[in-house]
Amino acid sequence: MNSRDNLIYMANQIARNFATLDDAAAANAIAAHIVKYWDPRMRVKIIDSLEQNESKLLPVSRNAVAVLRDTHQSDAP
Amino acid sequence: MGYEPQKDFGTPASRSEKTITLTIDGEKINVPEGTSVMRAAAEMDTHIPKLCATDNIKSFGSCRLCLVEIDDVRGTPASCTTPVANGMAVHTQTPKLQKLRKGVMELYISDHPLDCLTCSANNDCELQDEAAAVGLRDVRYGYEGENHLGLETDSSNPYFDFDPSKCIACSRCVRACDEVQGTYALTIEGRGFGSMVSAGTPIDDFMSSECVSCGACVQACPTATLQEKSVKEIGLPDKSVITTCAYCGVGCTFRAEMRGEQLVRMVPWKDGKANRGHSCVKGRFAWGYANHKERILNPMIRESIDQPWREVSWEEAFSHAASEIQRIQEKYGTRSVGGITSSRCTNEETFLVQKLIRAGFHNNNVDTCARVCHSPTGYGLKTTFGTSAGTQDFDSVEQSDVMLVIGANPTDAHPVFASRMKKRLREGAKLIVIDPRRIDLVRMPHVEAAHHLPLQPGTNVAVLTSLAHVIVTEGLVDEAFIRERCDWDEYQDWARFVSDESHSPEHLEAITKVPAEELRRAARLYATGGKSAIYYGLGVTEHSQGSSTVMAIANLAMATGNIGRPGVGVNPLRGQNNVQGACDMGSFPHELSGYRHVSDRATRKLFEDDWGVTLDPEPGLRIPNMLDAAVDGEFKALYVQGEDILQSDPNTKHVAAGLEAMECVIVHDLFLNETANYAHIFLPGSTFLEKDGTFTNAERRIQLVRKVMEPMNGLQDWEVTQELARAMGLDWNYAHPSQIMDEVARLTPTFAGVSFDRLGELGSIQWPANDATPDGTPVMHETGFVRGKGKFVVTDYVPTDEKTGPRFPLLLTTGRILSQYNVGAQTRRTENSRWHEEDILEMHPSDAENRGLKTGDWTNLASRSGETTLRLLVTDRVAPGVVYTTFHHPATQANVVTTEFSDWATNCPEYKVTAVQISPSNGPSDWQEDYEAHSERARRIEIPESAE
């Protein structure tokens, strides 16, 4: 799998491990995990996947990446 | 220091707190109740002659040399088997005793070769010493009678000889094998004069027997009967230095016994708190790689990997490496380079590599080999308990009533600690094994697991949740502990989750393949059997739910109150010697030393003020991310110290593609390893014998590594990294690794009380060590969790995406074998390969029969990632549908078939679950042939013209 698909897979995999949380909590937990452990380039790429309406992202992953994008934008200088 | 054998007190120390007062030869002494008279005398430096007694095994009372006289006691009791008593008056030297001892010694010597001057143990022989001590001057019986002098030496073991002509049948070797090692390979055959030490059955020699070459028998032998070949070849040592083994995470300490600068033997140090005087075949004997002919001693460079290597000066190598890193960063950006620290190198070396990346490369692209083994331990235990480390010391096992071993094979991977586990099990502790394979601990001499749960690979979380289901629904939780020590609301959420019927053993049996009733019994035993301890290994972490499994384990321990005191706890058995230390030192891309996130402004400022640089607040790339980024053209240079990612990391083809895409790969290692086939700069490394520093073992124990010889390559590894940093413009001026540790202590609260001086004073320190616990912390979370309240985490079972199907119907799981270590770079270059010359595939008889395969056949092992060939062993150790192999040999490259699936939280690879197919094979796979050709080309070293 190429690196973009791999990042989508990774985001979805994190999502599946937070499946017992409600949607909002899951999205925040996934986003927090990505912020804590992913290199900024990986984060940009996964946000880019959301912008491109990537269909492989699970719904909860999409919500999480949206949280990530909003945080990313608010943190931008 | 000069050479002296370590003092032998004759019998083990008593742990009683009650004191007994007695007199020995008129001198008063206080000793703990239960101490033998022999040991009490030894404590006051009074030597009582002995032959069958030694202080790491129980007294035996057979040699009759250690007799003493005691006031108001009839006869002459053996001092080794006589416990002290209040008011006892002992006499160790009387005319009567002298006569008796002389008579006994006369009999021994009458059947012993009189070749002392040419004997390899001359001046290091207890028989010789005691004959002198008792004043033996002649043997009245002569030497012509029936004797054992003509018996042949068994030289089958590559590391030691057994010469029965010198044996005095004291049974020390047999008892050491039984009591210390727990293998029961040796016995005394025959009776009376015919008594002979025998390895296995009469037709066995040492090599063909069940002997595991731990060396305990050699260490115990009072004569030259069992003697290291190296002593025979080199002669007796003339000095010794205490240092720490560079193999597994047990962290055994040894006396490196030297003759000049030549290592004669490694003898386990009895005062070592990790190993308590024991050893395994690797640490004791497998150090020959240190001067193996394949070691590279000069730096080398090349423009591209299709060129031969060219030897250069250190200066040129450092200058070239620095200019390449700088060139690449200018062209591709600051974050286009990174490095990997080694779990085999010292804390100080590891700290310097991560410092070089953060302060010199100006990014956080640093990772370590723990990524592919215990990174889920760091995540899971930090989340639940607040600290990324195991909770106990090894001594804790002596107080355990129940051991739950999951995903670990201690007798092969952590053999010295396994011996301590076996000892406790022989004393009556109960054992639960959760493993797809029937590992040796399941059933071996005098050890049998109460429950073996042979789960389907990939279902750890389901099994652990089932165990929790039983514990919660049957009311076996320790509610008082939970209410006091854990977050009660989180516990209730977790308890509701695990109590759901969908998590019952009966419901999950179809997935886990574990019989429900057996699982229920195991759960009850763990929860109610007394002090229960969990030991786990890579069979827990190397899964797509590795981190969840660690948290599920922590949940179990908290739910049953098995945390915070001796005998219980959660104990990750670390694979390599310094995995714990490498993680502690800030090797992960998101954390500085002491597990503090790089985004934490206050922590960063601490380092920035000390180092005089601005640090990147963003996490860097993990190893798999580095390789992905390299394939994408975004990551261009890598400095790898002491790790062979091509052989050890999953999906070898992907690793090769990543390395091949880089413009500068710097390998810093002892040998031209497989990764070096893709490298542009090679910096020769030094062995653990050639350096000073510290290792931190699986119980958080920091121990000194002491240099016993000069580095053959000219520089210790920390010096190599320092010179590279200086070439990059960093003003580093460490004169000794102790200064690096001082910096670690200055910047890391859990290491605040650690220094080389303190380590020398105390022998070792278990972190955290600071003002609150200046001597360290053997057991963690005693009064409260580091994070405050213990956190129960709901761990939902998520099946792996690595599925079996018609093309790949079997599940491959991988592991280690006793004689080899990790990628085998060290052990393959020793005689240990005599026990394991190649990786072997284990397969259940029914699966083999279905494919028409038998033991010894060449087989093709194929997955969707790749294929390789290796020979087959048909065995019922593995369950139907599961196959197993090791990854020690580059010719096999088992990781050609493993996949890029990894742990959801940490990216630790899912080595333990790969869907495969096995079929008959006639020869190597295309990959193996191509790789061999590539490897041969890549290892060429240009011969300088002047040398031609």
PDB file of N, CA, C and O in Angstrom, chain B residues 26 48 135 310 339 375 472 569 619 656 667 670 697 782 834 840 842:
ATOM      1  N   GLY B  26      36.593 -19.965  69.629  1.00  0.00           N
ATOM      2  CA  GLY B  26      36.697 -19.018  70.728  1.00  0.00           C
ATOM      3  C   GLY B  26      36.256 -17.604  70.397  1.00  0.00           C
ATOM      4  O   GLY B  26      36.200 -16.733  71.262  1.00  0.00           O
ATOM      5  N   ILE B  48      36.954 -23.601  56.701  1.00  0.00           N
ATOM      6  CA  ILE B  48      36.794 -25.017  57.014  1.00  0.00           C
ATOM      7  C   ILE B  48      36.950 -25.785  55.700  1.00  0.00           C
ATOM      8  O   ILE B  48      36.249 -25.489  54.731  1.00  0.00           O
ATOM      9  N   GLY B 135      47.136 -30.726  55.060  1.00  0.00           N
ATOM     10  CA  GLY B 135      48.514 -31.160  55.292  1.00  0.00           C
ATOM     11  C   GLY B 135      48.823 -32.532  54.733  1.00  0.00           C
ATOM     12  O   GLY B 135      49.650 -33.265  55.289  1.00  0.00           O
ATOM     13  N   ARG B 310      35.488   1.666   0.455  1.00  0.00           N
ATOM     14  CA  ARG B 310      36.853   2.196   0.446  1.00  0.00           C
ATOM     15  C   ARG B 310      37.212   2.621   1.866  1.00  0.00           C
ATOM     16  O   ARG B 310      36.499   3.423   2.479  1.00  0.00           O
ATOM     17  N   GLY B 339      17.792   9.355  12.711  1.00  0.00           N
ATOM     18  CA  GLY B 339      18.696   8.325  13.226  1.00  0.00           C
ATOM     19  C   GLY B 339      17.969   7.302  14.069  1.00  0.00           C
ATOM     20  O   GLY B 339      16.820   7.490  14.471  1.00  0.00           O
ATOM     21  N   SER B 375       7.655  -1.140  22.258  1.00  0.00           N
ATOM     22  CA  SER B 375       7.030   0.187  22.286  1.00  0.00           C
ATOM     23  C   SER B 375       5.598   0.115  22.848  1.00  0.00           C
ATOM     24  O   SER B 375       5.179   1.038  23.567  1.00  0.00           O
ATOM     25  N   VAL B 472     -14.554 -10.605  37.055  1.00  0.00           N
ATOM     26  CA  VAL B 472     -15.575  -9.623  37.467  1.00  0.00           C
ATOM     27  C   VAL B 472     -16.910 -10.306  37.745  1.00  0.00           C
ATOM     28  O   VAL B 472     -17.536 -10.082  38.794  1.00  0.00           O
ATOM     29  N   GLY B 569       2.596  -8.026  40.304  1.00  0.00           N
ATOM     30  CA  GLY B 569       3.066  -7.054  39.331  1.00  0.00           C
ATOM     31  C   GLY B 569       2.903  -7.427  37.883  1.00  0.00           C
ATOM     32  O   GLY B 569       2.412  -8.507  37.527  1.00  0.00           O
ATOM     33  N   PRO B 619       6.598  15.903  17.180  1.00  0.00           N
ATOM     34  CA  PRO B 619       7.146  14.545  17.153  1.00  0.00           C
ATOM     35  C   PRO B 619       7.771  14.235  15.801  1.00  0.00           C
ATOM     36  O   PRO B 619       7.322  14.740  14.773  1.00  0.00           O
ATOM     37  N   ALA B 656      14.169  -2.602   2.340  1.00  0.00           N
ATOM     38  CA  ALA B 656      15.220  -2.448   1.326  1.00  0.00           C
ATOM     39  C   ALA B 656      14.893  -1.285   0.388  1.00  0.00           C
ATOM     40  O   ALA B 656      15.775  -0.481   0.047  1.00  0.00           O
ATOM     41  N   VAL B 667      25.921   3.425   8.707  1.00  0.00           N
ATOM     42  CA  VAL B 667      25.784   2.287   9.617  1.00  0.00           C
ATOM     43  C   VAL B 667      26.968   2.287  10.570  1.00  0.00           C
ATOM     44  O   VAL B 667      28.123   2.359  10.145  1.00  0.00           O
ATOM     45  N   LEU B 670      29.450  -3.376  14.477  1.00  0.00           N
ATOM     46  CA  LEU B 670      30.644  -4.220  14.552  1.00  0.00           C
ATOM     47  C   LEU B 670      30.945  -4.874  13.211  1.00  0.00           C
ATOM     48  O   LEU B 670      32.101  -5.083  12.854  1.00  0.00           O
ATOM     49  N   ASN B 697      18.354  -2.959  32.726  1.00  0.00           N
ATOM     50  CA  ASN B 697      17.702  -4.223  32.365  1.00  0.00           C
ATOM     51  C   ASN B 697      16.174  -4.147  32.521  1.00  0.00           C
ATOM     52  O   ASN B 697      15.609  -3.080  32.780  1.00  0.00           O
ATOM     53  N   GLU B 782       3.996   1.302  45.071  1.00  0.00           N
ATOM     54  CA  GLU B 782       3.709   0.645  46.351  1.00  0.00           C
ATOM     55  C   GLU B 782       2.603   1.355  47.134  1.00  0.00           C
ATOM     56  O   GLU B 782       1.775   0.701  47.762  1.00  0.00           O
ATOM     57  N   ARG B 834      26.489 -24.159  16.558  1.00  0.00           N
ATOM     58  CA  ARG B 834      26.457 -25.632  16.565  1.00  0.00           C
ATOM     59  C   ARG B 834      25.077 -26.133  16.996  1.00  0.00           C
ATOM     60  O   ARG B 834      24.653 -27.218  16.610  1.00  0.00           O
ATOM     61  N   ILE B 840      14.527 -22.931  11.364  1.00  0.00           N
ATOM     62  CA  ILE B 840      13.731 -24.123  11.054  1.00  0.00           C
ATOM     63  C   ILE B 840      12.249 -23.754  11.175  1.00  0.00           C
ATOM     64  O   ILE B 840      11.870 -22.983  12.052  1.00  0.00           O
ATOM     65  N   GLU B 842       8.592 -24.884  12.193  1.00  0.00           N
ATOM     66  CA  GLU B 842       7.849 -25.905  12.945  1.00  0.00           C
ATOM     67  C   GLU B 842       6.421 -25.983  12.415  1.00  0.00           C
ATOM     68  O   GLU B 842       5.766 -24.953  12.218  1.00  0.00           O
TER      69      GLU B 842
END
